[in-house]
Amino acid sequence: DLRACFMFDDPNLHWRTYGFVDYEQIAAHAQLNSYHVCFATIPLDTWFVHKPTAALFRQYRDQLSLLIHGNNHISQELARPCGEEELKRDLQQALRRIDEFERRSGVEVSTVMAPPHGACGEMALGLMAQLGFEAACISRGSLRHYNGEAAWLRTIGMKPSDMIGGLTVLPRFRISRTCHNSVLIAALLNQPIIPVGHHHDISDGLHLLGELAGYVNSLGAVRWGDMKRIVRSHYA
């Protein structure tokens, strides 16, 4: 089976909406059109949880889910030149914030990292593997941009998933009305199909998600789900 989810960076659970994202509307549309949306949420933003919004995520867990988006969402947070201990403290803080959020909200968060702006270095990936992150989700272009001449770049993105620094890394690609080739390449390589965007990508409604979900579903049997389930489906 193919595996798939849509991903949107940044949204939090402060309210029923985030920009052009309306969680209840998306959940209903996802039920109707057979897809799942993962929202990469910033641990710093988890200080507040709107209870009715958390209830929506619990009710529609087959359509809506969360994963981790950095820690404080600062520039090149996981690729900046800093010491290993400083970076480790940031990642540990992200996990603590997410643990507390899960306790207060009752909403599970996939222990998968989507680095802010795709900026992530090999040292950060290795530390995430040590700290218990299950995977990271990063585009091939971002990995190349932030990892210079790393030897593993020669074959990056050619397998169902890559192991970098001991961590599973799954590719994602930019959502658009013309991303069908990226969908097909992911399907061909047995990679999860993960189009990613921001709230403004659905500023004119959910037509884009409906059209792309229909295209993905036309390729055969597809298991849409959260990043935890997708990552574990790649375990060997």
JSON list of C-alpha atoms in Angstrom, two decimals:
[
{"chain": "A", "resi": 1, "resn": "ASP", "atom": "CA", "xyz": [0.00, 0.00, 0.00]},
{"chain": "A", "resi": 2, "resn": "LEU", "atom": "CA", "xyz": [0.98, 3.62, -0.52]},
{"chain": "A", "resi": 3, "resn": "ARG", "atom": "CA", "xyz": [1.16, 5.89, 2.53]},
{"chain": "A", "resi": 4, "resn": "ALA", "atom": "CA", "xyz": [0.24, 9.57, 2.52]},
{"chain": "A", "resi": 5, "resn": "CYS", "atom": "CA", "xyz": [-0.61, 12.70, 4.47]},
{"chain": "A", "resi": 6, "resn": "PHE", "atom": "CA", "xyz": [-0.84, 16.41, 3.83]},
{"chain": "A", "resi": 7, "resn": "MET", "atom": "CA", "xyz": [1.36, 18.53, 6.11]},
{"chain": "A", "resi": 8, "resn": "PHE", "atom": "CA", "xyz": [1.03, 22.18, 7.16]},
{"chain": "A", "resi": 9, "resn": "ASP", "atom": "CA", "xyz": [3.75, 23.95, 9.12]},
{"chain": "A", "resi": 10, "resn": "ASP", "atom": "CA", "xyz": [3.15, 26.22, 12.14]},
{"chain": "A", "resi": 11, "resn": "PRO", "atom": "CA", "xyz": [-0.51, 25.86, 13.28]},
{"chain": "A", "resi": 12, "resn": "ASN", "atom": "CA", "xyz": [-1.20, 25.64, 17.03]},
{"chain": "A", "resi": 13, "resn": "LEU", "atom": "CA", "xyz": [-4.25, 24.75, 19.11]},
{"chain": "A", "resi": 14, "resn": "HIS", "atom": "CA", "xyz": [-4.93, 28.24, 20.47]},
{"chain": "A", "resi": 15, "resn": "TRP", "atom": "CA", "xyz": [-8.22, 28.44, 18.59]},
{"chain": "A", "resi": 16, "resn": "ARG", "atom": "CA", "xyz": [-10.44, 26.52, 16.13]},
{"chain": "A", "resi": 17, "resn": "THR", "atom": "CA", "xyz": [-8.72, 28.31, 13.25]},
{"chain": "A", "resi": 18, "resn": "TYR", "atom": "CA", "xyz": [-5.16, 29.27, 12.34]},
{"chain": "A", "resi": 19, "resn": "GLY", "atom": "CA", "xyz": [-5.04, 31.74, 9.48]},
{"chain": "A", "resi": 20, "resn": "PHE", "atom": "CA", "xyz": [-6.90, 30.08, 6.61]},
{"chain": "A", "resi": 21, "resn": "VAL", "atom": "CA", "xyz": [-6.89, 26.74, 8.44]},
{"chain": "A", "resi": 22, "resn": "ASP", "atom": "CA", "xyz": [-10.27, 25.83, 9.93]},
{"chain": "A", "resi": 23, "resn": "TYR", "atom": "CA", "xyz": [-9.78, 22.53, 11.74]},
{"chain": "A", "resi": 24, "resn": "GLU", "atom": "CA", "xyz": [-13.42, 21.45, 11.81]},
{"chain": "A", "resi": 25, "resn": "GLN", "atom": "CA", "xyz": [-13.93, 22.31, 8.15]},
{"chain": "A", "resi": 26, "resn": "ILE", "atom": "CA", "xyz": [-10.78, 20.41, 7.16]},
{"chain": "A", "resi": 27, "resn": "ALA", "atom": "CA", "xyz": [-11.78, 17.38, 9.24]},
{"chain": "A", "resi": 28, "resn": "ALA", "atom": "CA", "xyz": [-15.19, 17.19, 7.54]},
{"chain": "A", "resi": 29, "resn": "HIS", "atom": "CA", "xyz": [-13.63, 17.65, 4.10]},
{"chain": "A", "resi": 30, "resn": "ALA", "atom": "CA", "xyz": [-10.98, 15.00, 4.85]},
{"chain": "A", "resi": 31, "resn": "GLN", "atom": "CA", "xyz": [-13.68, 12.51, 5.86]},
{"chain": "A", "resi": 32, "resn": "LEU", "atom": "CA", "xyz": [-15.54, 13.18, 2.63]},
{"chain": "A", "resi": 33, "resn": "ASN", "atom": "CA", "xyz": [-12.45, 13.00, 0.40]},
{"chain": "A", "resi": 34, "resn": "SER", "atom": "CA", "xyz": [-10.45, 10.31, 2.24]},
{"chain": "A", "resi": 35, "resn": "TYR", "atom": "CA", "xyz": [-7.26, 12.07, 3.37]},
{"chain": "A", "resi": 36, "resn": "HIS", "atom": "CA", "xyz": [-5.35, 13.03, 6.53]},
{"chain": "A", "resi": 37, "resn": "VAL", "atom": "CA", "xyz": [-3.67, 16.30, 7.52]},
{"chain": "A", "resi": 38, "resn": "CYS", "atom": "CA", "xyz": [-0.67, 16.52, 9.87]},
{"chain": "A", "resi": 39, "resn": "PHE", "atom": "CA", "xyz": [0.04, 19.91, 11.43]},
{"chain": "A", "resi": 40, "resn": "ALA", "atom": "CA", "xyz": [3.64, 20.65, 12.46]},
{"chain": "A", "resi": 41, "resn": "THR", "atom": "CA", "xyz": [3.21, 22.62, 15.68]},
{"chain": "A", "resi": 42, "resn": "ILE", "atom": "CA", "xyz": [5.84, 24.72, 17.44]},
{"chain": "A", "resi": 43, "resn": "PRO", "atom": "CA", "xyz": [6.58, 23.50, 21.01]},
{"chain": "A", "resi": 44, "resn": "LEU", "atom": "CA", "xyz": [6.90, 27.12, 22.20]},
{"chain": "A", "resi": 45, "resn": "ASP", "atom": "CA", "xyz": [3.26, 27.65, 21.17]},
{"chain": "A", "resi": 46, "resn": "THR", "atom": "CA", "xyz": [1.94, 24.75, 23.26]},
{"chain": "A", "resi": 47, "resn": "TRP", "atom": "CA", "xyz": [1.78, 26.89, 26.42]},
{"chain": "A", "resi": 48, "resn": "PHE", "atom": "CA", "xyz": [-1.95, 27.37, 25.75]},
{"chain": "A", "resi": 49, "resn": "VAL", "atom": "CA", "xyz": [-4.55, 24.85, 24.57]},
{"chain": "A", "resi": 50, "resn": "HIS", "atom": "CA", "xyz": [-8.08, 25.80, 23.53]},
{"chain": "A", "resi": 51, "resn": "LYS", "atom": "CA", "xyz": [-10.07, 22.89, 24.96]},
{"chain": "A", "resi": 52, "resn": "PRO", "atom": "CA", "xyz": [-12.77, 22.73, 22.23]},
{"chain": "A", "resi": 53, "resn": "THR", "atom": "CA", "xyz": [-10.01, 22.65, 19.59]},
{"chain": "A", "resi": 54, "resn": "ALA", "atom": "CA", "xyz": [-8.22, 19.83, 21.42]},
{"chain": "A", "resi": 55, "resn": "ALA", "atom": "CA", "xyz": [-11.54, 17.99, 21.53]},
{"chain": "A", "resi": 56, "resn": "LEU", "atom": "CA", "xyz": [-11.78, 18.32, 17.74]},
{"chain": "A", "resi": 57, "resn": "PHE", "atom": "CA", "xyz": [-8.40, 16.66, 17.32]},
{"chain": "A", "resi": 58, "resn": "ARG", "atom": "CA", "xyz": [-9.41, 13.83, 19.64]},
{"chain": "A", "resi": 59, "resn": "GLN", "atom": "CA", "xyz": [-12.71, 13.38, 17.80]},
{"chain": "A", "resi": 60, "resn": "TYR", "atom": "CA", "xyz": [-11.16, 13.45, 14.32]},
{"chain": "A", "resi": 61, "resn": "ARG", "atom": "CA", "xyz": [-7.91, 11.61, 14.99]},
{"chain": "A", "resi": 62, "resn": "ASP", "atom": "CA", "xyz": [-8.26, 9.73, 11.68]},
{"chain": "A", "resi": 63, "resn": "GLN", "atom": "CA", "xyz": [-8.26, 13.07, 9.83]},
{"chain": "A", "resi": 64, "resn": "LEU", "atom": "CA", "xyz": [-6.15, 15.45, 11.97]},
{"chain": "A", "resi": 65, "resn": "SER", "atom": "CA", "xyz": [-2.86, 15.03, 13.84]},
{"chain": "A", "resi": 66, "resn": "LEU", "atom": "CA", "xyz": [0.20, 16.87, 15.09]},
{"chain": "A", "resi": 67, "resn": "LEU", "atom": "CA", "xyz": [3.98, 16.53, 14.83]},
{"chain": "A", "resi": 68, "resn": "ILE", "atom": "CA", "xyz": [6.85, 18.65, 16.14]},
{"chain": "A", "resi": 69, "resn": "HIS", "atom": "CA", "xyz": [8.10, 21.82, 14.41]},
{"chain": "A", "resi": 70, "resn": "GLY", "atom": "CA", "xyz": [11.42, 22.83, 15.95]},
{"chain": "A", "resi": 71, "resn": "ASN", "atom": "CA", "xyz": [11.34, 24.25, 19.48]},
{"chain": "A", "resi": 72, "resn": "ASN", "atom": "CA", "xyz": [11.25, 28.06, 19.43]},
{"chain": "A", "resi": 73, "resn": "HIS", "atom": "CA", "xyz": [11.08, 28.43, 15.61]},
{"chain": "A", "resi": 74, "resn": "ILE", "atom": "CA", "xyz": [14.11, 30.70, 15.41]},
{"chain": "A", "resi": 75, "resn": "SER", "atom": "CA", "xyz": [16.17, 31.13, 12.23]},
{"chain": "A", "resi": 76, "resn": "GLN", "atom": "CA", "xyz": [18.06, 27.94, 11.26]},
{"chain": "A", "resi": 77, "resn": "GLU", "atom": "CA", "xyz": [17.22, 26.55, 14.68]},
{"chain": "A", "resi": 78, "resn": "LEU", "atom": "CA", "xyz": [18.46, 23.02, 13.93]},
{"chain": "A", "resi": 79, "resn": "ALA", "atom": "CA", "xyz": [21.26, 24.01, 11.55]},
{"chain": "A", "resi": 80, "resn": "ARG", "atom": "CA", "xyz": [22.85, 26.99, 13.28]},
{"chain": "A", "resi": 81, "resn": "PRO", "atom": "CA", "xyz": [26.52, 26.86, 14.33]},
{"chain": "A", "resi": 82, "resn": "CYS", "atom": "CA", "xyz": [26.38, 26.03, 18.04]},
{"chain": "A", "resi": 83, "resn": "GLY", "atom": "CA", "xyz": [27.70, 23.47, 20.48]},
{"chain": "A", "resi": 84, "resn": "GLU", "atom": "CA", "xyz": [26.26, 19.99, 20.77]},
{"chain": "A", "resi": 85, "resn": "GLU", "atom": "CA", "xyz": [25.11, 20.54, 24.37]},
{"chain": "A", "resi": 86, "resn": "GLU", "atom": "CA", "xyz": [23.20, 23.72, 23.48]},
{"chain": "A", "resi": 87, "resn": "LEU", "atom": "CA", "xyz": [21.42, 21.98, 20.63]},
{"chain": "A", "resi": 88, "resn": "LYS", "atom": "CA", "xyz": [20.68, 18.98, 22.84]},
{"chain": "A", "resi": 89, "resn": "ARG", "atom": "CA", "xyz": [19.10, 21.22, 25.49]},
{"chain": "A", "resi": 90, "resn": "ASP", "atom": "CA", "xyz": [16.83, 22.78, 22.86]},
{"chain": "A", "resi": 91, "resn": "LEU", "atom": "CA", "xyz": [15.67, 19.38, 21.63]},
{"chain": "A", "resi": 92, "resn": "GLN", "atom": "CA", "xyz": [15.11, 18.15, 25.19]},
{"chain": "A", "resi": 93, "resn": "GLN", "atom": "CA", "xyz": [13.05, 21.26, 25.91]},
{"chain": "A", "resi": 94, "resn": "ALA", "atom": "CA", "xyz": [10.95, 20.60, 22.80]},
{"chain": "A", "resi": 95, "resn": "LEU", "atom": "CA", "xyz": [10.19, 17.09, 24.05]},
{"chain": "A", "resi": 96, "resn": "ARG", "atom": "CA", "xyz": [9.30, 18.34, 27.54]},
{"chain": "A", "resi": 97, "resn": "ARG", "atom": "CA", "xyz": [6.96, 20.97, 26.11]},
{"chain": "A", "resi": 98, "resn": "ILE", "atom": "CA", "xyz": [5.26, 18.38, 23.91]},
{"chain": "A", "resi": 99, "resn": "ASP", "atom": "CA", "xyz": [4.91, 15.94, 26.83]},
{"chain": "A", "resi": 100, "resn": "GLU", "atom": "CA", "xyz": [3.22, 18.65, 28.90]},
{"chain": "A", "resi": 101, "resn": "PHE", "atom": "CA", "xyz": [0.98, 19.59, 25.97]},
{"chain": "A", "resi": 102, "resn": "GLU", "atom": "CA", "xyz": [-0.14, 15.96, 25.55]},
{"chain": "A", "resi": 103, "resn": "ARG", "atom": "CA", "xyz": [-0.89, 15.70, 29.27]},
{"chain": "A", "resi": 104, "resn": "ARG", "atom": "CA", "xyz": [-3.05, 18.83, 29.27]},
{"chain": "A", "resi": 105, "resn": "SER", "atom": "CA", "xyz": [-4.78, 18.37, 25.91]},
{"chain": "A", "resi": 106, "resn": "GLY", "atom": "CA", "xyz": [-5.19, 14.62, 25.62]},
{"chain": "A", "resi": 107, "resn": "VAL", "atom": "CA", "xyz": [-3.94, 14.96, 22.01]},
{"chain": "A", "resi": 108, "resn": "GLU", "atom": "CA", "xyz": [-1.08, 12.72, 20.93]},
{"chain": "A", "resi": 109, "resn": "VAL", "atom": "CA", "xyz": [1.81, 14.30, 19.01]},
{"chain": "A", "resi": 110, "resn": "SER", "atom": "CA", "xyz": [3.94, 12.19, 16.68]},
{"chain": "A", "resi": 111, "resn": "THR", "atom": "CA", "xyz": [7.56, 12.28, 17.87]},
{"chain": "A", "resi": 112, "resn": "VAL", "atom": "CA", "xyz": [8.66, 13.30, 14.40]},
{"chain": "A", "resi": 113, "resn": "MET", "atom": "CA", "xyz": [10.51, 16.53, 13.64]},
{"chain": "A", "resi": 114, "resn": "ALA", "atom": "CA", "xyz": [9.71, 18.87, 10.77]},
{"chain": "A", "resi": 115, "resn": "PRO", "atom": "CA", "xyz": [12.56, 21.41, 11.10]},
{"chain": "A", "resi": 116, "resn": "PRO", "atom": "CA", "xyz": [11.51, 25.06, 10.69]},
{"chain": "A", "resi": 117, "resn": "HIS", "atom": "CA", "xyz": [12.21, 26.20, 7.11]},
{"chain": "A", "resi": 118, "resn": "GLY", "atom": "CA", "xyz": [13.72, 22.75, 6.47]},
{"chain": "A", "resi": 119, "resn": "ALA", "atom": "CA", "xyz": [16.96, 23.83, 8.14]},
{"chain": "A", "resi": 120, "resn": "CYS", "atom": "CA", "xyz": [18.58, 20.80, 9.78]},
{"chain": "A", "resi": 121, "resn": "GLY", "atom": "CA", "xyz": [22.17, 19.65, 10.13]},
{"chain": "A", "resi": 122, "resn": "GLU", "atom": "CA", "xyz": [23.51, 16.13, 10.60]},
{"chain": "A", "resi": 123, "resn": "MET", "atom": "CA", "xyz": [24.46, 16.85, 14.23]},
{"chain": "A", "resi": 124, "resn": "ALA", "atom": "CA", "xyz": [20.84, 17.68, 15.06]},
{"chain": "A", "resi": 125, "resn": "LEU", "atom": "CA", "xyz": [19.63, 14.48, 13.37]},
{"chain": "A", "resi": 126, "resn": "GLY", "atom": "CA", "xyz": [22.07, 12.41, 15.42]},
{"chain": "A", "resi": 127, "resn": "LEU", "atom": "CA", "xyz": [20.96, 14.06, 18.66]},
{"chain": "A", "resi": 128, "resn": "MET", "atom": "CA", "xyz": [17.31, 13.48, 17.81]},
{"chain": "A", "resi": 129, "resn": "ALA", "atom": "CA", "xyz": [18.06, 9.78, 17.35]},
{"chain": "A", "resi": 130, "resn": "GLN", "atom": "CA", "xyz": [19.67, 9.68, 20.80]},
{"chain": "A", "resi": 131, "resn": "LEU", "atom": "CA", "xyz": [16.79, 11.52, 22.48]},
{"chain": "A", "resi": 132, "resn": "GLY", "atom": "CA", "xyz": [14.01, 9.29, 21.17]},
{"chain": "A", "resi": 133, "resn": "PHE", "atom": "CA", "xyz": [12.65, 11.11, 18.13]},
{"chain": "A", "resi": 134, "resn": "GLU", "atom": "CA", "xyz": [11.28, 8.52, 15.72]},
{"chain": "A", "resi": 135, "resn": "ALA", "atom": "CA", "xyz": [12.11, 10.40, 12.52]},
{"chain": "A", "resi": 136, "resn": "ALA", "atom": "CA", "xyz": [12.46, 13.72, 10.75]},
{"chain": "A", "resi": 137, "resn": "CYS", "atom": "CA", "xyz": [10.58, 14.88, 7.67]},
{"chain": "A", "resi": 138, "resn": "ILE", "atom": "CA", "xyz": [12.67, 17.14, 5.39]},
{"chain": "A", "resi": 139, "resn": "SER", "atom": "CA", "xyz": [12.80, 17.90, 1.69]},
{"chain": "A", "resi": 140, "resn": "ARG", "atom": "CA", "xyz": [15.80, 16.71, -0.32]},
{"chain": "A", "resi": 141, "resn": "GLY", "atom": "CA", "xyz": [16.62, 20.28, -1.32]},
{"chain": "A", "resi": 142, "resn": "SER", "atom": "CA", "xyz": [16.78, 21.45, 2.28]},
{"chain": "A", "resi": 143, "resn": "LEU", "atom": "CA", "xyz": [19.02, 18.55, 3.29]},
{"chain": "A", "resi": 144, "resn": "ARG", "atom": "CA", "xyz": [21.44, 19.42, 0.47]},
{"chain": "A", "resi": 145, "resn": "HIS", "atom": "CA", "xyz": [21.41, 23.12, 1.30]},
{"chain": "A", "resi": 146, "resn": "TYR", "atom": "CA", "xyz": [22.27, 22.70, 4.99]},
{"chain": "A", "resi": 147, "resn": "ASN", "atom": "CA", "xyz": [24.70, 19.77, 4.86]},
{"chain": "A", "resi": 148, "resn": "GLY", "atom": "CA", "xyz": [27.35, 20.90, 2.41]},
{"chain": "A", "resi": 149, "resn": "GLU", "atom": "CA", "xyz": [29.48, 18.05, 1.11]},
{"chain": "A", "resi": 150, "resn": "ALA", "atom": "CA", "xyz": [28.13, 15.18, 3.22]},
{"chain": "A", "resi": 151, "resn": "ALA", "atom": "CA", "xyz": [28.81, 11.87, 1.48]},
{"chain": "A", "resi": 152, "resn": "TRP", "atom": "CA", "xyz": [25.23, 10.64, 1.98]},
{"chain": "A", "resi": 153, "resn": "LEU", "atom": "CA", "xyz": [23.89, 13.47, -0.20]},
{"chain": "A", "resi": 154, "resn": "ARG", "atom": "CA", "xyz": [24.87, 11.50, -3.33]},
{"chain": "A", "resi": 155, "resn": "THR", "atom": "CA", "xyz": [22.01, 9.04, -2.84]},
{"chain": "A", "resi": 156, "resn": "ILE", "atom": "CA", "xyz": [19.58, 11.04, -0.71]},
{"chain": "A", "resi": 157, "resn": "GLY", "atom": "CA", "xyz": [15.94, 10.49, -1.57]},
{"chain": "A", "resi": 158, "resn": "MET", "atom": "CA", "xyz": [16.49, 7.38, -3.69]},
{"chain": "A", "resi": 159, "resn": "LYS", "atom": "CA", "xyz": [15.12, 4.91, -1.11]},
{"chain": "A", "resi": 160, "resn": "PRO", "atom": "CA", "xyz": [11.81, 4.60, 0.77]},
{"chain": "A", "resi": 161, "resn": "SER", "atom": "CA", "xyz": [13.52, 6.44, 3.63]},
{"chain": "A", "resi": 162, "resn": "ASP", "atom": "CA", "xyz": [17.07, 7.45, 4.57]},
{"chain": "A", "resi": 163, "resn": "MET", "atom": "CA", "xyz": [19.07, 6.93, 7.75]},
{"chain": "A", "resi": 164, "resn": "ILE", "atom": "CA", "xyz": [21.16, 9.97, 8.69]},
{"chain": "A", "resi": 165, "resn": "GLY", "atom": "CA", "xyz": [22.98, 10.12, 11.99]},
{"chain": "A", "resi": 166, "resn": "GLY", "atom": "CA", "xyz": [20.98, 7.11, 13.12]},
{"chain": "A", "resi": 167, "resn": "LEU", "atom": "CA", "xyz": [17.62, 8.77, 12.46]},
{"chain": "A", "resi": 168, "resn": "THR", "atom": "CA", "xyz": [15.03, 7.87, 9.83]},
{"chain": "A", "resi": 169, "resn": "VAL", "atom": "CA", "xyz": [14.47, 10.80, 7.46]},
{"chain": "A", "resi": 170, "resn": "LEU", "atom": "CA", "xyz": [11.41, 10.88, 5.21]},
{"chain": "A", "resi": 171, "resn": "PRO", "atom": "CA", "xyz": [11.16, 13.31, 2.27]},
{"chain": "A", "resi": 172, "resn": "ARG", "atom": "CA", "xyz": [8.41, 15.85, 1.76]},
{"chain": "A", "resi": 173, "resn": "PHE", "atom": "CA", "xyz": [7.73, 18.22, -1.14]},
{"chain": "A", "resi": 174, "resn": "ARG", "atom": "CA", "xyz": [5.97, 21.52, -1.76]},
{"chain": "A", "resi": 175, "resn": "ILE", "atom": "CA", "xyz": [2.22, 21.32, -2.18]},
{"chain": "A", "resi": 176, "resn": "SER", "atom": "CA", "xyz": [0.88, 22.98, -5.34]},
{"chain": "A", "resi": 177, "resn": "ARG", "atom": "CA", "xyz": [-1.59, 22.48, -8.16]},
{"chain": "A", "resi": 178, "resn": "THR", "atom": "CA", "xyz": [1.28, 21.10, -10.26]},
{"chain": "A", "resi": 179, "resn": "CYS", "atom": "CA", "xyz": [2.99, 18.72, -7.80]},
{"chain": "A", "resi": 180, "resn": "HIS", "atom": "CA", "xyz": [1.66, 15.57, -9.48]},
{"chain": "A", "resi": 181, "resn": "ASN", "atom": "CA", "xyz": [5.12, 14.50, -10.68]},
{"chain": "A", "resi": 182, "resn": "SER", "atom": "CA", "xyz": [6.41, 14.66, -7.10]},
{"chain": "A", "resi": 183, "resn": "VAL", "atom": "CA", "xyz": [3.47, 12.47, -6.05]},
{"chain": "A", "resi": 184, "resn": "LEU", "atom": "CA", "xyz": [4.34, 9.93, -8.75]},
{"chain": "A", "resi": 185, "resn": "ILE", "atom": "CA", "xyz": [8.05, 9.86, -7.88]},
{"chain": "A", "resi": 186, "resn": "ALA", "atom": "CA", "xyz": [7.27, 9.24, -4.21]},
{"chain": "A", "resi": 187, "resn": "ALA", "atom": "CA", "xyz": [4.87, 6.45, -5.16]},
{"chain": "A", "resi": 188, "resn": "LEU", "atom": "CA", "xyz": [7.41, 4.88, -7.52]},
{"chain": "A", "resi": 189, "resn": "LEU", "atom": "CA", "xyz": [10.13, 4.86, -4.83]},
{"chain": "A", "resi": 190, "resn": "ASN", "atom": "CA", "xyz": [7.71, 3.56, -2.17]},
{"chain": "A", "resi": 191, "resn": "GLN", "atom": "CA", "xyz": [8.12, 6.75, -0.16]},
{"chain": "A", "resi": 192, "resn": "PRO", "atom": "CA", "xyz": [5.30, 8.33, 1.84]},
{"chain": "A", "resi": 193, "resn": "ILE", "atom": "CA", "xyz": [3.50, 10.96, -0.24]},
{"chain": "A", "resi": 194, "resn": "ILE", "atom": "CA", "xyz": [3.83, 14.11, 1.88]},
{"chain": "A", "resi": 195, "resn": "PRO", "atom": "CA", "xyz": [2.93, 17.43, 0.19]},
{"chain": "A", "resi": 196, "resn": "VAL", "atom": "CA", "xyz": [3.67, 20.29, 2.60]},
{"chain": "A", "resi": 197, "resn": "GLY", "atom": "CA", "xyz": [2.51, 23.88, 2.75]},
{"chain": "A", "resi": 198, "resn": "HIS", "atom": "CA", "xyz": [1.39, 26.76, 4.96]},
{"chain": "A", "resi": 199, "resn": "HIS", "atom": "CA", "xyz": [-2.08, 28.06, 5.80]},
{"chain": "A", "resi": 200, "resn": "HIS", "atom": "CA", "xyz": [-2.07, 30.55, 2.91]},
{"chain": "A", "resi": 201, "resn": "ASP", "atom": "CA", "xyz": [-1.90, 27.65, 0.43]},
{"chain": "A", "resi": 202, "resn": "ILE", "atom": "CA", "xyz": [-5.58, 27.03, 1.14]},
{"chain": "A", "resi": 203, "resn": "SER", "atom": "CA", "xyz": [-6.61, 30.69, 1.16]},
{"chain": "A", "resi": 204, "resn": "ASP", "atom": "CA", "xyz": [-9.14, 30.03, -1.61]},
{"chain": "A", "resi": 205, "resn": "GLY", "atom": "CA", "xyz": [-10.64, 26.96, 0.05]},
{"chain": "A", "resi": 206, "resn": "LEU", "atom": "CA", "xyz": [-9.95, 23.25, 0.23]},
{"chain": "A", "resi": 207, "resn": "HIS", "atom": "CA", "xyz": [-10.22, 22.52, -3.49]},
{"chain": "A", "resi": 208, "resn": "LEU", "atom": "CA", "xyz": [-6.46, 21.90, -3.72]},
{"chain": "A", "resi": 209, "resn": "LEU", "atom": "CA", "xyz": [-6.58, 19.23, -1.01]},
{"chain": "A", "resi": 210, "resn": "GLY", "atom": "CA", "xyz": [-9.61, 17.58, -2.54]},
{"chain": "A", "resi": 211, "resn": "GLU", "atom": "CA", "xyz": [-8.07, 17.47, -6.01]},
{"chain": "A", "resi": 212, "resn": "LEU", "atom": "CA", "xyz": [-4.70, 16.14, -4.83]},
{"chain": "A", "resi": 213, "resn": "ALA", "atom": "CA", "xyz": [-6.30, 13.58, -2.51]},
{"chain": "A", "resi": 214, "resn": "GLY", "atom": "CA", "xyz": [-8.37, 12.32, -5.44]},
{"chain": "A", "resi": 215, "resn": "TYR", "atom": "CA", "xyz": [-5.23, 12.01, -7.56]},
{"chain": "A", "resi": 216, "resn": "VAL", "atom": "CA", "xyz": [-3.29, 10.14, -4.85]},
{"chain": "A", "resi": 217, "resn": "ASN", "atom": "CA", "xyz": [-6.23, 7.82, -4.18]},
{"chain": "A", "resi": 218, "resn": "SER", "atom": "CA", "xyz": [-6.48, 7.03, -7.88]},
{"chain": "A", "resi": 219, "resn": "LEU", "atom": "CA", "xyz": [-3.03, 5.41, -7.78]},
{"chain": "A", "resi": 220, "resn": "GLY", "atom": "CA", "xyz": [-4.21, 2.37, -5.79]},
{"chain": "A", "resi": 221, "resn": "ALA", "atom": "CA", "xyz": [-4.60, 1.39, -2.15]},
{"chain": "A", "resi": 222, "resn": "VAL", "atom": "CA", "xyz": [-3.51, 4.30, 0.06]},
{"chain": "A", "resi": 223, "resn": "ARG", "atom": "CA", "xyz": [-3.17, 4.40, 3.84]},
{"chain": "A", "resi": 224, "resn": "TRP", "atom": "CA", "xyz": [-3.59, 8.01, 4.98]},
{"chain": "A", "resi": 225, "resn": "GLY", "atom": "CA", "xyz": [-2.51, 8.64, 8.55]},
{"chain": "A", "resi": 226, "resn": "ASP", "atom": "CA", "xyz": [-0.42, 10.51, 11.10]},
{"chain": "A", "resi": 227, "resn": "MET", "atom": "CA", "xyz": [3.36, 10.61, 11.00]},
{"chain": "A", "resi": 228, "resn": "LYS", "atom": "CA", "xyz": [3.72, 8.08, 13.79]},
{"chain": "A", "resi": 229, "resn": "ARG", "atom": "CA", "xyz": [1.89, 5.45, 11.76]},
{"chain": "A", "resi": 230, "resn": "ILE", "atom": "CA", "xyz": [3.69, 6.39, 8.57]},
{"chain": "A", "resi": 231, "resn": "VAL", "atom": "CA", "xyz": [7.13, 6.21, 10.19]},
{"chain": "A", "resi": 232, "resn": "ARG", "atom": "CA", "xyz": [6.42, 2.87, 11.86]},
{"chain": "A", "resi": 233, "resn": "SER", "atom": "CA", "xyz": [5.23, 1.43, 8.56]},
{"chain": "A", "resi": 234, "resn": "HIS", "atom": "CA", "xyz": [8.84, 1.90, 7.37]},
{"chain": "A", "resi": 235, "resn": "TYR", "atom": "CA", "xyz": [10.39, 0.05, 10.30]},
{"chain": "A", "resi": 236, "resn": "ALA", "atom": "CA", "xyz": [12.64, -2.88, 9.37]}
]
